[in-house]
Short mmCIF file of C-alpha atoms in Angstrom, two decimals:
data_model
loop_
_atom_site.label_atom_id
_atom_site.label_comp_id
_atom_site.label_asym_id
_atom_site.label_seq_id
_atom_site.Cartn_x
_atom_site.Cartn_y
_atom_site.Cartn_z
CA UNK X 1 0.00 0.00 0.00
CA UNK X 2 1.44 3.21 -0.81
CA UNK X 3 2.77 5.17 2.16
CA UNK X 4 0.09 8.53 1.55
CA UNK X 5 -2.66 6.12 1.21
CA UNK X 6 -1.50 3.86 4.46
CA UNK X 7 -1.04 7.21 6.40
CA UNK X 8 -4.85 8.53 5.33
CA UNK X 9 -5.97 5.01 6.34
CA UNK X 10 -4.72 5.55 9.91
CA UNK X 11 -5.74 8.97 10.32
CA UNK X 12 -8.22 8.44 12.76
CA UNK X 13 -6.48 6.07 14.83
CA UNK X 14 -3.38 8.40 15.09
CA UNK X 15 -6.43 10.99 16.47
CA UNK X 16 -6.94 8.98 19.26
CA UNK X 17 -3.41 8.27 19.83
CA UNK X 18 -2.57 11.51 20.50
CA UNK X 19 -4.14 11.60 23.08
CA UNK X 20 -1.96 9.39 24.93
CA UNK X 21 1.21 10.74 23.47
CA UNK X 22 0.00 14.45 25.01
CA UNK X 23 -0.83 12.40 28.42
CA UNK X 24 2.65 13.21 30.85
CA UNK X 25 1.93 11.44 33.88
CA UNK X 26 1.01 7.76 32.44
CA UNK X 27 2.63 4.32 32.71
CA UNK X 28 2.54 2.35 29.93
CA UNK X 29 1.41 -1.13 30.48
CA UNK X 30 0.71 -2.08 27.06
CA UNK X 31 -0.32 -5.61 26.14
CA UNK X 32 -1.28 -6.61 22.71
CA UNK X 33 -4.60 -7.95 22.74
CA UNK X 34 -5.93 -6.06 25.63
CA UNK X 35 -8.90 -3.66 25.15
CA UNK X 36 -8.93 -0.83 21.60
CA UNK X 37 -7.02 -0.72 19.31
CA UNK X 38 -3.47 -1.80 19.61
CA UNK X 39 -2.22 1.50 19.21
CA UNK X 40 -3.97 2.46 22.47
CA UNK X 41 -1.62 2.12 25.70
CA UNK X 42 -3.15 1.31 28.95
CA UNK X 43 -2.46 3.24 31.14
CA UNK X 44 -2.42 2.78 35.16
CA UNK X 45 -3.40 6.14 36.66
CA UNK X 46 -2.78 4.27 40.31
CA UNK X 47 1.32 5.17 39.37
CA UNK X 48 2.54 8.09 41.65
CA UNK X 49 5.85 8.70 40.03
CA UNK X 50 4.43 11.59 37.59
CA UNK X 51 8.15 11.70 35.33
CA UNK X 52 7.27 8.64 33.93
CA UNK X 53 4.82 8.46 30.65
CA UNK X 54 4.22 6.96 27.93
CA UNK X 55 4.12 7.25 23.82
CA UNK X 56 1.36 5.28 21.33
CA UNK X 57 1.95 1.83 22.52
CA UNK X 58 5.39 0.45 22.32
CA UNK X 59 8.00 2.85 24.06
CA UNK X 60 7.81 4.47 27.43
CA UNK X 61 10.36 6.82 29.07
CA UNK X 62 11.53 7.29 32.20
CA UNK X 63 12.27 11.52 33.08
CA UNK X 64 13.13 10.93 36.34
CA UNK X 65 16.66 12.39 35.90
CA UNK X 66 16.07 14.52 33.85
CA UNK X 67 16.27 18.70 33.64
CA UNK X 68 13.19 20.47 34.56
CA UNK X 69 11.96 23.85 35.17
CA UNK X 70 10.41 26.48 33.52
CA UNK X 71 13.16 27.62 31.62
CA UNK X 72 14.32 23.85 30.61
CA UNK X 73 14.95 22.91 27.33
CA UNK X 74 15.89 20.53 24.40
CA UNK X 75 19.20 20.23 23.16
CA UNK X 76 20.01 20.92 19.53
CA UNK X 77 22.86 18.24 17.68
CA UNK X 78 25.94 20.18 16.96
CA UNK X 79 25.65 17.95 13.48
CA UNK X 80 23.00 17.36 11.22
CA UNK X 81 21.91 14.59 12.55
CA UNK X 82 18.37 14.10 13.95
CA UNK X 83 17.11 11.03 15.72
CA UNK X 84 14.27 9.03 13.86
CA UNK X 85 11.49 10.27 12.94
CA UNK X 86 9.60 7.26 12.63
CA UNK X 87 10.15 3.70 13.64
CA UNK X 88 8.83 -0.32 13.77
CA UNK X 89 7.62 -1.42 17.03
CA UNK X 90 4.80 -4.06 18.86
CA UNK X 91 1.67 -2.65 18.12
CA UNK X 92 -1.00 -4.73 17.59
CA UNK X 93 -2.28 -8.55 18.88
CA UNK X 94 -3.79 -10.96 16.27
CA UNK X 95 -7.52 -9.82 16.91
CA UNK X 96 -6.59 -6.34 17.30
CA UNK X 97 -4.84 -6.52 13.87
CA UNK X 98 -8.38 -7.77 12.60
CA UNK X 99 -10.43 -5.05 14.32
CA UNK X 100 -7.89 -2.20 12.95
CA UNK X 101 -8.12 -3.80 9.18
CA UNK X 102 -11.65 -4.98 8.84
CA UNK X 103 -13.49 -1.76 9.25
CA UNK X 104 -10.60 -0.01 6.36
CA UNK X 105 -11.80 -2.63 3.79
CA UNK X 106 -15.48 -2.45 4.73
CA UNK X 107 -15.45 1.19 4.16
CA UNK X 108 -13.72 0.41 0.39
CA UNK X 109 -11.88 4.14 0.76
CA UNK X 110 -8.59 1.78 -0.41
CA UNK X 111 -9.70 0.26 -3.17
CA UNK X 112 -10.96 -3.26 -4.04
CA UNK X 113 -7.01 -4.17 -5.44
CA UNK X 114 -5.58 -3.40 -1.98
CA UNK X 115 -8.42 -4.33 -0.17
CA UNK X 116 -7.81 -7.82 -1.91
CA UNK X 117 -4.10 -7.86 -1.86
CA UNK X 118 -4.35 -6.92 2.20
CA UNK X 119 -7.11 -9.84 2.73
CA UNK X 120 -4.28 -12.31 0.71
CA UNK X 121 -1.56 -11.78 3.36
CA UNK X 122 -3.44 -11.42 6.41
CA UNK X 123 -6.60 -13.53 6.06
CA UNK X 124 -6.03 -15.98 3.25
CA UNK X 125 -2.03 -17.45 4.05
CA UNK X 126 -0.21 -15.14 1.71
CA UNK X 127 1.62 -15.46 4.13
CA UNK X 128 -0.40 -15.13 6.81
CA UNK X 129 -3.34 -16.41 7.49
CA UNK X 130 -6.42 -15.62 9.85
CA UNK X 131 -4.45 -12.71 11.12
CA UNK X 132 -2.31 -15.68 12.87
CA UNK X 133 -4.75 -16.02 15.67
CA UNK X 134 -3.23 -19.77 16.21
CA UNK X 135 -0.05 -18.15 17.91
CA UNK X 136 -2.16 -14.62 19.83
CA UNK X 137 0.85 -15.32 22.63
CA UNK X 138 3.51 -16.08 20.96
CA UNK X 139 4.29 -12.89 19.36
CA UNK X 140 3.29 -9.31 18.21
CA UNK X 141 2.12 -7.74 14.79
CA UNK X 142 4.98 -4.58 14.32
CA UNK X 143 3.74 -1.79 12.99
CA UNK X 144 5.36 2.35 12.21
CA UNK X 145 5.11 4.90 14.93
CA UNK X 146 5.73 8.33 14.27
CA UNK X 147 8.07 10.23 17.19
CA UNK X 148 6.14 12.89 18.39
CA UNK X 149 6.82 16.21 16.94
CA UNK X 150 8.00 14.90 13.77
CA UNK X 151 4.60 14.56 12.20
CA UNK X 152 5.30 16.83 9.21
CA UNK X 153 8.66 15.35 8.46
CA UNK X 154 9.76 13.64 5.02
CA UNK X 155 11.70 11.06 7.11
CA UNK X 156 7.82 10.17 8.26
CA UNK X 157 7.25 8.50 5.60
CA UNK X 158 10.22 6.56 5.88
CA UNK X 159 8.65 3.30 7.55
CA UNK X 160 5.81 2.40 4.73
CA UNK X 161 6.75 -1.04 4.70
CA UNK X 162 3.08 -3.13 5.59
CA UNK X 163 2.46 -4.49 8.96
CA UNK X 164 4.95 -7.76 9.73
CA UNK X 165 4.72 -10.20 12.75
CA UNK X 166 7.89 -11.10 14.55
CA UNK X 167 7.88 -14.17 17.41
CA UNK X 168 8.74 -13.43 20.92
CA UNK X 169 12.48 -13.76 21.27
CA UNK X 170 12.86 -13.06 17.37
CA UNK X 171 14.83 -10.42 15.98
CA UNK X 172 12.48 -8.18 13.29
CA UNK X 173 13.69 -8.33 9.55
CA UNK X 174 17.12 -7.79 8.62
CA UNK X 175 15.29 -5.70 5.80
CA UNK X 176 14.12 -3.06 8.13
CA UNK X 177 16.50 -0.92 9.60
CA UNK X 178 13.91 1.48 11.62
CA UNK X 179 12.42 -1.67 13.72
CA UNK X 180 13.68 -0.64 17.00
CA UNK X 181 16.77 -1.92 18.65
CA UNK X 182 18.68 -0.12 22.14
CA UNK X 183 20.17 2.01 20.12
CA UNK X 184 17.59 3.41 18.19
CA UNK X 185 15.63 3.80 21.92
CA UNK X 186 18.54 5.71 23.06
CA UNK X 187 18.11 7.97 19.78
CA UNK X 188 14.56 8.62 21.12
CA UNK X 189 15.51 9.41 24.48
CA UNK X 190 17.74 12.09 22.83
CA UNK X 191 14.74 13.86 22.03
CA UNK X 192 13.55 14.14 25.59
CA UNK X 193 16.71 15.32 26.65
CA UNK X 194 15.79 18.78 28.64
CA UNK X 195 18.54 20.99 30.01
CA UNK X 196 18.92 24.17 32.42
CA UNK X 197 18.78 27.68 30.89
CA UNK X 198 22.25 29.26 31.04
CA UNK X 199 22.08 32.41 32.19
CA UNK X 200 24.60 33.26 33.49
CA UNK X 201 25.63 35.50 36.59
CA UNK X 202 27.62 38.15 36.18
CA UNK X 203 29.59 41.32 38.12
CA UNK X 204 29.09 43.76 37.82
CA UNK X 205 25.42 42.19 37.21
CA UNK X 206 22.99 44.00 34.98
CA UNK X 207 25.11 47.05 34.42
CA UNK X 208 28.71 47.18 33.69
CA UNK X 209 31.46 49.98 32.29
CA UNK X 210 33.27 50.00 29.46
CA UNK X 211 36.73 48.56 29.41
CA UNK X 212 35.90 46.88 32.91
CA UNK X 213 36.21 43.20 32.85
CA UNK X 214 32.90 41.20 33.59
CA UNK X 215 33.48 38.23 35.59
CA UNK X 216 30.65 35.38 34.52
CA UNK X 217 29.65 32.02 35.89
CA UNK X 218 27.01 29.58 36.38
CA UNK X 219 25.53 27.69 39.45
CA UNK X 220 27.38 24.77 38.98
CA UNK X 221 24.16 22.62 41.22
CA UNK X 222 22.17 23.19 38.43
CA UNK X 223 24.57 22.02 35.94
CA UNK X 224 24.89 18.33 36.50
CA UNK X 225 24.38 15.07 34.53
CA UNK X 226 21.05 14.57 33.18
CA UNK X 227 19.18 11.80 31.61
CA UNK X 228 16.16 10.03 30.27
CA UNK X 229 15.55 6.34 30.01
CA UNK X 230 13.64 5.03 26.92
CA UNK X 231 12.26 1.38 26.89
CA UNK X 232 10.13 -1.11 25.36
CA UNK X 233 8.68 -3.46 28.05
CA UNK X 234 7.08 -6.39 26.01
CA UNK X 235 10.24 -6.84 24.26
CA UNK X 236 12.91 -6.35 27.38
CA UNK X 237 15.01 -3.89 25.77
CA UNK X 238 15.99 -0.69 26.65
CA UNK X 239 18.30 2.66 26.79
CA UNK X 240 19.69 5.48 28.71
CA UNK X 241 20.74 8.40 27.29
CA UNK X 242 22.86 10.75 29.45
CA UNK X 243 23.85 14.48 28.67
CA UNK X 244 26.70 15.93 30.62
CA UNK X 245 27.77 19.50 31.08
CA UNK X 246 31.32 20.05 28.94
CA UNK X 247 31.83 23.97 27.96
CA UNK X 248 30.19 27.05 28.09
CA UNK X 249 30.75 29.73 25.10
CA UNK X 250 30.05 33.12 25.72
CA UNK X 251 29.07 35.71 22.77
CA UNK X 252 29.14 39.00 23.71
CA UNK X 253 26.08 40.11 21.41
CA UNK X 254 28.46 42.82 20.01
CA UNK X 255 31.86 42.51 17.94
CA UNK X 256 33.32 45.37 20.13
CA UNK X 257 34.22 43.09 23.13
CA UNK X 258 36.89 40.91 24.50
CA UNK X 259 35.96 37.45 25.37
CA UNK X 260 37.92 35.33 28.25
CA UNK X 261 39.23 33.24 27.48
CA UNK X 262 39.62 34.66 24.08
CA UNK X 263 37.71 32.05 22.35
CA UNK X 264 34.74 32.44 24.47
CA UNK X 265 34.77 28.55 25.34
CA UNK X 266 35.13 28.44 29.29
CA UNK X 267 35.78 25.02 30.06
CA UNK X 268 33.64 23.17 32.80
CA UNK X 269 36.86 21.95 35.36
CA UNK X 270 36.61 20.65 38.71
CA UNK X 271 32.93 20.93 38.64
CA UNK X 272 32.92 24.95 37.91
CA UNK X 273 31.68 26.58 35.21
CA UNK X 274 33.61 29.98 35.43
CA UNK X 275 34.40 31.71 38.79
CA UNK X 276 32.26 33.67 41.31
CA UNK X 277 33.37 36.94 41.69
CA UNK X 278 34.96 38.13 44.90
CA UNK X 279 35.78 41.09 46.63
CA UNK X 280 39.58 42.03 45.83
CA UNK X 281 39.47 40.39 42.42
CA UNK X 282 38.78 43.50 40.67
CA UNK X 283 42.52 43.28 38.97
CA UNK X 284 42.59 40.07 38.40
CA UNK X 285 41.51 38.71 34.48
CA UNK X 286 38.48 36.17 34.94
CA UNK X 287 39.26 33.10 34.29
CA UNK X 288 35.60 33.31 32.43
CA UNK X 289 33.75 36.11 31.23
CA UNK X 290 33.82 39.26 28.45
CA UNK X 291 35.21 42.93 28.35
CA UNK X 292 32.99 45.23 26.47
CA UNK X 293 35.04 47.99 24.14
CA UNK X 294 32.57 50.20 23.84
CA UNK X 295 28.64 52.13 25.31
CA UNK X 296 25.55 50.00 24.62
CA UNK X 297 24.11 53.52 24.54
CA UNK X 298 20.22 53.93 25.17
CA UNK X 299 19.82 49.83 24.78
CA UNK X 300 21.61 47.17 25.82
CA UNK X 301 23.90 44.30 24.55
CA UNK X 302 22.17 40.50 23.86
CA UNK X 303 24.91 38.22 25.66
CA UNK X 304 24.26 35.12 24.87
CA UNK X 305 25.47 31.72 26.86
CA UNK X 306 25.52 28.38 25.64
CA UNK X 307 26.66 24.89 27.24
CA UNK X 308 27.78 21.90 24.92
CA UNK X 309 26.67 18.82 26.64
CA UNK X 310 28.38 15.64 25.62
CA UNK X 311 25.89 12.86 25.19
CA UNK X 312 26.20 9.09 25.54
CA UNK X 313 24.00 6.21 26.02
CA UNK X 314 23.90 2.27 27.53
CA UNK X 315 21.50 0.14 26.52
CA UNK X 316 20.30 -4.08 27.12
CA UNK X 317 23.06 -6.15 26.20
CA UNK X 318 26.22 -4.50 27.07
CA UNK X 319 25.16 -1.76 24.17
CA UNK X 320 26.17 1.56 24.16
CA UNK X 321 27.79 4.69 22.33
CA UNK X 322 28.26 8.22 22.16
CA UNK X 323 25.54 10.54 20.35
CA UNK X 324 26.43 13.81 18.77
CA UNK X 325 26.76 16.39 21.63
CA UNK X 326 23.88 19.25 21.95
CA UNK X 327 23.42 22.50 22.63
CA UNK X 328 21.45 24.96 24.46
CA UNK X 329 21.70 28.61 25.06
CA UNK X 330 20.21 31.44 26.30
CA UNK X 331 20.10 35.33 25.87
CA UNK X 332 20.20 38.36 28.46
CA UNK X 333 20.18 41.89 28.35
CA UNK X 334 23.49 43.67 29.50
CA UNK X 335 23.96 47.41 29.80
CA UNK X 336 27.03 49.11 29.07
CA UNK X 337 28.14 52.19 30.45
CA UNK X 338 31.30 54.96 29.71
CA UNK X 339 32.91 54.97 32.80
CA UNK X 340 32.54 58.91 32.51
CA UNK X 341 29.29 59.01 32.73
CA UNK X 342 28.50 57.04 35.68
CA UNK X 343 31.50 59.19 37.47
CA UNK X 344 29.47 62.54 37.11
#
């Protein structure tokens, strides 16, 4: 079936998926074969630890570790890589393969070829046959998922290939590289990844002269290890992806300013990110922050901060790897003032 007709076929469905997938405080408990459709996750509202939830059937992630707050955000791959945006997963038990399919052909929207062609390999032993209802617990019917927020993407479209059963304990078909795997899970649980804002403190704070250097640092409490476990729990597998805290690069918001060091990078050592300032440190250079050359006038300066956070992930069998490292930054207004005219 051609991927634009599959995806109209589903539309509905993916309606009351969404649902779920909006749902934060849920743990997934799903089970092929229990009641609608098996893209429907049930859910057990009993569960009191509210950073766990759950996506349309298969996957569920843990955000226990991970960043939060107001002000906490995604990280953005320092390549051009993006994890998947769609991928093969447990979706549906023999009967609930049959309730998904039979009301599509009844309505004849399809098209009697496909409607035939579909009826072959599920119903009729082409090669399946009575939606294998002779072995309901002794596997799954894998079907595409879409990761959430990727809805509109080409790469979509990727996983068109037509629903496949795979035996407990089986691997899925060489053939298809998006049916999930640890890796692939830890990929996802990139996505969830949410990080502190950066900005960072500064003195003089808010205001500062021209040609005086501005010390600038973080609150190093805030800036630890996250990380968000992704997992699949019919099939036992699972992932942890964890972002650590590497760098911090400075941009003045103007090209007449001195950066320290002079490439802007501070490096994160010893658990600091930069250096408080302190009373009788007003000759010393900062190990981390910027010198601004010349009046931000009536306005003000956009500084900007960003931390690189290195990521890695382990995963069910001794798996594990480093992902591309992200980014996130933040912007704040600084105000610089001739020294003159704050002496008057």
């Amino acid at each position: 079936m051609p991927a634009m007709t599959r995806n109209a076929a589903r539309a509905a469905l993916l309606a009351g998926v969404l649902v779920l997938v909006n749902c934060p405080n849920a743990w997934a408990d799903f089970t092929p074969g229990g009641k609608g459709t098996g893209s429907e996750t049930q859910v057990d509202g009993q569960q009191k630890d509210k950073t766990l939830s759950a996506t349309a059937g298969a996957v569920v992630f843990d955000r226990s570790k991970n960043g939060s707050g107001d002000s906490a955000g995604p990280v953005v791959s320092t390549t051009t890589w993006t994890p998947p945006a769609c991928y093969y997963a447990p979706k549906y038990s023999p009967d609930q393969l049959q309730k998904y399919l039979e009301p599509i052909w009844s309505a004849e929207s399809t098209g009697s070829h496909w409607d035939l062609e579909q009826r072959k390999r599920y119903v009729d032993g082409e090669p399946y046959k009575d939606f294998n209802k002779d072995k309901a617990d002794k596997g799954y019917w894998w079907d595409s998922y879409v990761t959430q927020g990727r809805e509109g993407d080409p790469g979509a479209l990727d996983c068109n290939k037509p629903i496949f059963w795979v035996d407990k304990g089986d691997p899925p078909p060489a053939n298809i590289p998006e049916a999930i795997t640890p890796e692939m899970l830890a990929q996802l649980a990139y996505a969830e990844i949410r990080v502190p804002s950066t900005k960072v403190d500064l003195a003089p704070a808010g205001t500062t002269k021209v040609n005086l250097p501005t010390w600038a640092w973080l609150d190093t409490a805030k800036f630890k290890p996250v990380s968000v476990t992704a997992q699949v729990p019919l099939l036992g597998v699972s992932a942890t992806t964890t972002a650590e805290p590497v760098s911090l690069k400075i941009e003045p918001g103007t090209g007449d300013a001195t950066t320290y060091p002079a490439s802007g990078v501070c490096e994160i050592k010893g658990g600091r990110i930069g250096e408080a300032y302190a009373k009788g440190k007003s000759d010393e250079t900062p190990p981390c922050g910027v010198q601004y050359l010349r009046s931000s006038g009536d306005g003000s300066y956009k500084l900007r901060a960003t931390i690189t956070w290195k990521i890695h992930w382990t995963g069910t069998g001794n798996t594990g790897d480093d992902l591309p490292d992200g980014t996130f930054g933040a912007e704040q207004d600084v105000v610089v003032q001739e020294i003159q005219a704050v002496n008057r």
